[in-house]
XYZ file of C-alpha atoms in Angstrom:
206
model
C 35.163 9.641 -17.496
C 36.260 7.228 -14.783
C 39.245 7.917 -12.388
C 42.286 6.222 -13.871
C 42.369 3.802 -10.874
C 39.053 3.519 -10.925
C 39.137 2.083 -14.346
C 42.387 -0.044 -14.214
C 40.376 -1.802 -11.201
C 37.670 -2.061 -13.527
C 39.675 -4.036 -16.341
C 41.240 -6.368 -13.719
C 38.331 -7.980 -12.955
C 39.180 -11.398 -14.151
C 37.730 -13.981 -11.496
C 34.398 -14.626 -12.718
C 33.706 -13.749 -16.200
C 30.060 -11.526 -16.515
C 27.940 -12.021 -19.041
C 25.311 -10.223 -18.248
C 25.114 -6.343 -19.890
C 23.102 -3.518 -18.956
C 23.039 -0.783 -21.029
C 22.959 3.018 -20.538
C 25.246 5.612 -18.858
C 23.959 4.008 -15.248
C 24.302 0.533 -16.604
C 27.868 1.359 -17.586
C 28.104 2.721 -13.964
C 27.441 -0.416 -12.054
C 29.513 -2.597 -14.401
C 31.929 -0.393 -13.214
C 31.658 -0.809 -9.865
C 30.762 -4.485 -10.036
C 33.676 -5.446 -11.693
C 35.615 -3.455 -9.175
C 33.815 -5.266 -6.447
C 34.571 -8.887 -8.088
C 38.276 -7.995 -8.905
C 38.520 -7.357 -4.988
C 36.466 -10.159 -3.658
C 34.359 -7.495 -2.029
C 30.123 -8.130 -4.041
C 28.324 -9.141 -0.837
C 30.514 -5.897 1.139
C 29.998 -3.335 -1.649
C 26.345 -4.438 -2.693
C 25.482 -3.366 1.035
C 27.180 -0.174 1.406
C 25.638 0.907 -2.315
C 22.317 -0.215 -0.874
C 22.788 1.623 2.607
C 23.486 4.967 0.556
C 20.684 4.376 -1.707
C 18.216 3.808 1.653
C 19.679 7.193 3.068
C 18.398 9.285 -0.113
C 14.637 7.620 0.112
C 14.696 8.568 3.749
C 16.100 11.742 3.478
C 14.334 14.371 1.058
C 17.212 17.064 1.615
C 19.572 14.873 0.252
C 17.656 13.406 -2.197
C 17.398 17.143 -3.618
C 20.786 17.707 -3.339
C 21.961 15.052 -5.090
C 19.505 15.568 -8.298
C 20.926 18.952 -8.197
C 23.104 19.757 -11.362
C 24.063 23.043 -10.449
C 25.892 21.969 -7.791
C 29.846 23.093 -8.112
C 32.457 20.166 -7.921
C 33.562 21.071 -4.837
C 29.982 20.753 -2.861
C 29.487 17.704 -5.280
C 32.550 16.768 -3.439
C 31.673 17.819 -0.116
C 28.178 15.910 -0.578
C 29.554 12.527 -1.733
C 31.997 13.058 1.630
C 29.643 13.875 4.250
C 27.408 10.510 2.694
C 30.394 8.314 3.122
C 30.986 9.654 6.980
C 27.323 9.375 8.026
C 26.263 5.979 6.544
C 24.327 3.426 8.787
C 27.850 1.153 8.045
C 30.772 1.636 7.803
C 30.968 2.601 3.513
C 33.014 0.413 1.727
C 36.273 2.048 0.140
C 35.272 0.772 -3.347
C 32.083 2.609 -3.115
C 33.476 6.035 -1.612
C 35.942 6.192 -4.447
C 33.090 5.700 -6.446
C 30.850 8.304 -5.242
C 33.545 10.394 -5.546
C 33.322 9.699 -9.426
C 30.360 10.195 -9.452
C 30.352 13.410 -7.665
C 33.239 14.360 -10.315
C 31.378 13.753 -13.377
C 28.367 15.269 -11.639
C 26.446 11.701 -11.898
C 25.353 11.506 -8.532
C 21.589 12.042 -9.937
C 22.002 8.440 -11.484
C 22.671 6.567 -7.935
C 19.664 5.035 -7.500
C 19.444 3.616 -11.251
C 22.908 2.487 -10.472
C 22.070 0.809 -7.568
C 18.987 -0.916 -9.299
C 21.693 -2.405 -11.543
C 24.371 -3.315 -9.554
C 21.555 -5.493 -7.726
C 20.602 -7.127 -11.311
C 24.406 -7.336 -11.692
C 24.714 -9.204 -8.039
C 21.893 -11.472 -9.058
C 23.010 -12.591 -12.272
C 26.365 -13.266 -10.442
C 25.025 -15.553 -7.577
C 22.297 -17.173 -9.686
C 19.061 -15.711 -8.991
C 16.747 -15.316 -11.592
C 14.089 -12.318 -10.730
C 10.545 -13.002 -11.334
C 7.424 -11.134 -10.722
C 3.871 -11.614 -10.632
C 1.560 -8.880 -10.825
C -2.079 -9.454 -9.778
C -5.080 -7.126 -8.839
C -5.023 -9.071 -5.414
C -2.280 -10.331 -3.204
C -2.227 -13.975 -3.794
C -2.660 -16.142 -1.178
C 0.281 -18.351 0.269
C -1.267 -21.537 -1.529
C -1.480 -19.737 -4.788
C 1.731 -17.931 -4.314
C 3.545 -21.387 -3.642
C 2.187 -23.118 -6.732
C 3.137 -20.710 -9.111
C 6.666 -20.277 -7.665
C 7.304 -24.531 -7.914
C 6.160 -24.256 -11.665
C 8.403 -21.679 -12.935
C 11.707 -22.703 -10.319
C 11.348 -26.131 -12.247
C 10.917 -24.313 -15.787
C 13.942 -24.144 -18.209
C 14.030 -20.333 -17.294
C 15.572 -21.057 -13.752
C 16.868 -24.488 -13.654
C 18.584 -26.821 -11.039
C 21.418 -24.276 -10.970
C 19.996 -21.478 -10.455
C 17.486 -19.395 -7.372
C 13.924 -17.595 -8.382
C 13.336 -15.050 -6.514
C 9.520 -14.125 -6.882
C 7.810 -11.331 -5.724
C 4.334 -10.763 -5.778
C 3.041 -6.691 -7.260
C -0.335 -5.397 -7.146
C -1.656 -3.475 -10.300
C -5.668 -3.166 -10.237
C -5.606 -1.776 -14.028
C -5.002 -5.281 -14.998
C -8.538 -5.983 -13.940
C -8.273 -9.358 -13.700
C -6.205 -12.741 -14.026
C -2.402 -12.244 -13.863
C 1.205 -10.683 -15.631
C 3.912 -13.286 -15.005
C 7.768 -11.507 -15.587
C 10.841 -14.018 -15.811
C 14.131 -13.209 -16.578
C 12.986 -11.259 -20.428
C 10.092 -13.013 -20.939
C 6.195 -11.756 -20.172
C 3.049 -14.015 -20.124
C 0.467 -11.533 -20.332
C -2.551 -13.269 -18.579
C -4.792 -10.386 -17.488
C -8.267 -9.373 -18.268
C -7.086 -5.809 -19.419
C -4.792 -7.631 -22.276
C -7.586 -9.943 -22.996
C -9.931 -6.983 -23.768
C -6.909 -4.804 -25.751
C -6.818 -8.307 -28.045
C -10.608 -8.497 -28.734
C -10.845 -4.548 -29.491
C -8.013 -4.646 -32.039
C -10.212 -8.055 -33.674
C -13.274 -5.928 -33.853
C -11.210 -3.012 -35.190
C -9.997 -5.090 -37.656
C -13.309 -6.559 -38.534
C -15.258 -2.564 -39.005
């Protein structure tokens, strides 16, 4: 369970009612924290000092491991979640020490880098961004890119109010044509889906 404080933080959180809800035991996480962050006026502050702790376990193998370690006892749980907060690139925000200290307490610290991944989703939803990807077997070029971004910012999807943010992945199993990801929806436009489609119809057919 959450620190007491933790928590009461949590329930405060008043300003800016969010609607968005991610589910899981990580999910419930970074509501946690967000709400903190939002109760405090602190998103922008605490988003970067969860995403400078996150960028410390992908460039550090060693503590990577440790933290994916169950066995751990609380107090080196403890000790970990510390030494983290001391070393950072910046300076850690308190909200997020006192939460890796719950973490560490629970022995959650395994689920940081879900927990990050939502908080961001969290943090998006909260300024207005809409996330939207689209996955080719080739980078598309800056025309391409451009044209497709214009058509879904001015789709009902996104609107005036909010900000795409697009990003472009590269899958070659697709084979062909493109996957287009916006907020829950998926416009499957590749070759590979075409051919899945036309073997089920001949399946069918036999």
């Amino acid at each position: 369970m959450f620190s007491r404080q933790f928590v009461r933080l949590a329930s405060s959180a008043a300003k800016k009612p969010q609607t968005l809800r991610i589910y899981g035991v990580d999910g419930t996480y970074a509501t946690a924290l967000f709400d903190v962050a939002v109760a405090e006026s602190r998103v922008s502050q605490v988003a970067a000092s969860l995403t400078a702790v996150n960028s410390m376990l992908r460039t550090d193998a060693k503590l990577a491991h440790i933290f994916q370690n169950p066995a751990l006892s609380l107090q080196d749980r403890k000790t970990v979640a510390q030494t983290v907060v001391q070393n950072g690139p910046i300076k850690i925000e308190p909200a997020v020490a006192n939460f890796l200290n719950v973490l560490a307490e629970n022995n959650r610290l395994s689920l940081l880098e879900k927990i990050a991944a939502d908080f961001a989703k969290l943090d998006d939803h909260y300024n207005g961004v809409v996330n939207a990807s689209i996955t080719t077997v080739q980078p598309l070029d800056n025309k391409s890119f451009k044209r497709i971004e214009r058509a879904l910012a001015a789709s009902a999807l996104v609107g005036s109010e909010r900000t795409l943010k697009l990003t472009n992945n590269i899958d070659p199993q697709i084979q062909g044509g493109l996957v287009v990801e916006i907020a829950d929806r998926t416009v499957d436009l590749s070759i590979a889906a075409r051919i899945q489609k036309l073997n089920k119809i001949l399946e069918e057919t036999v």
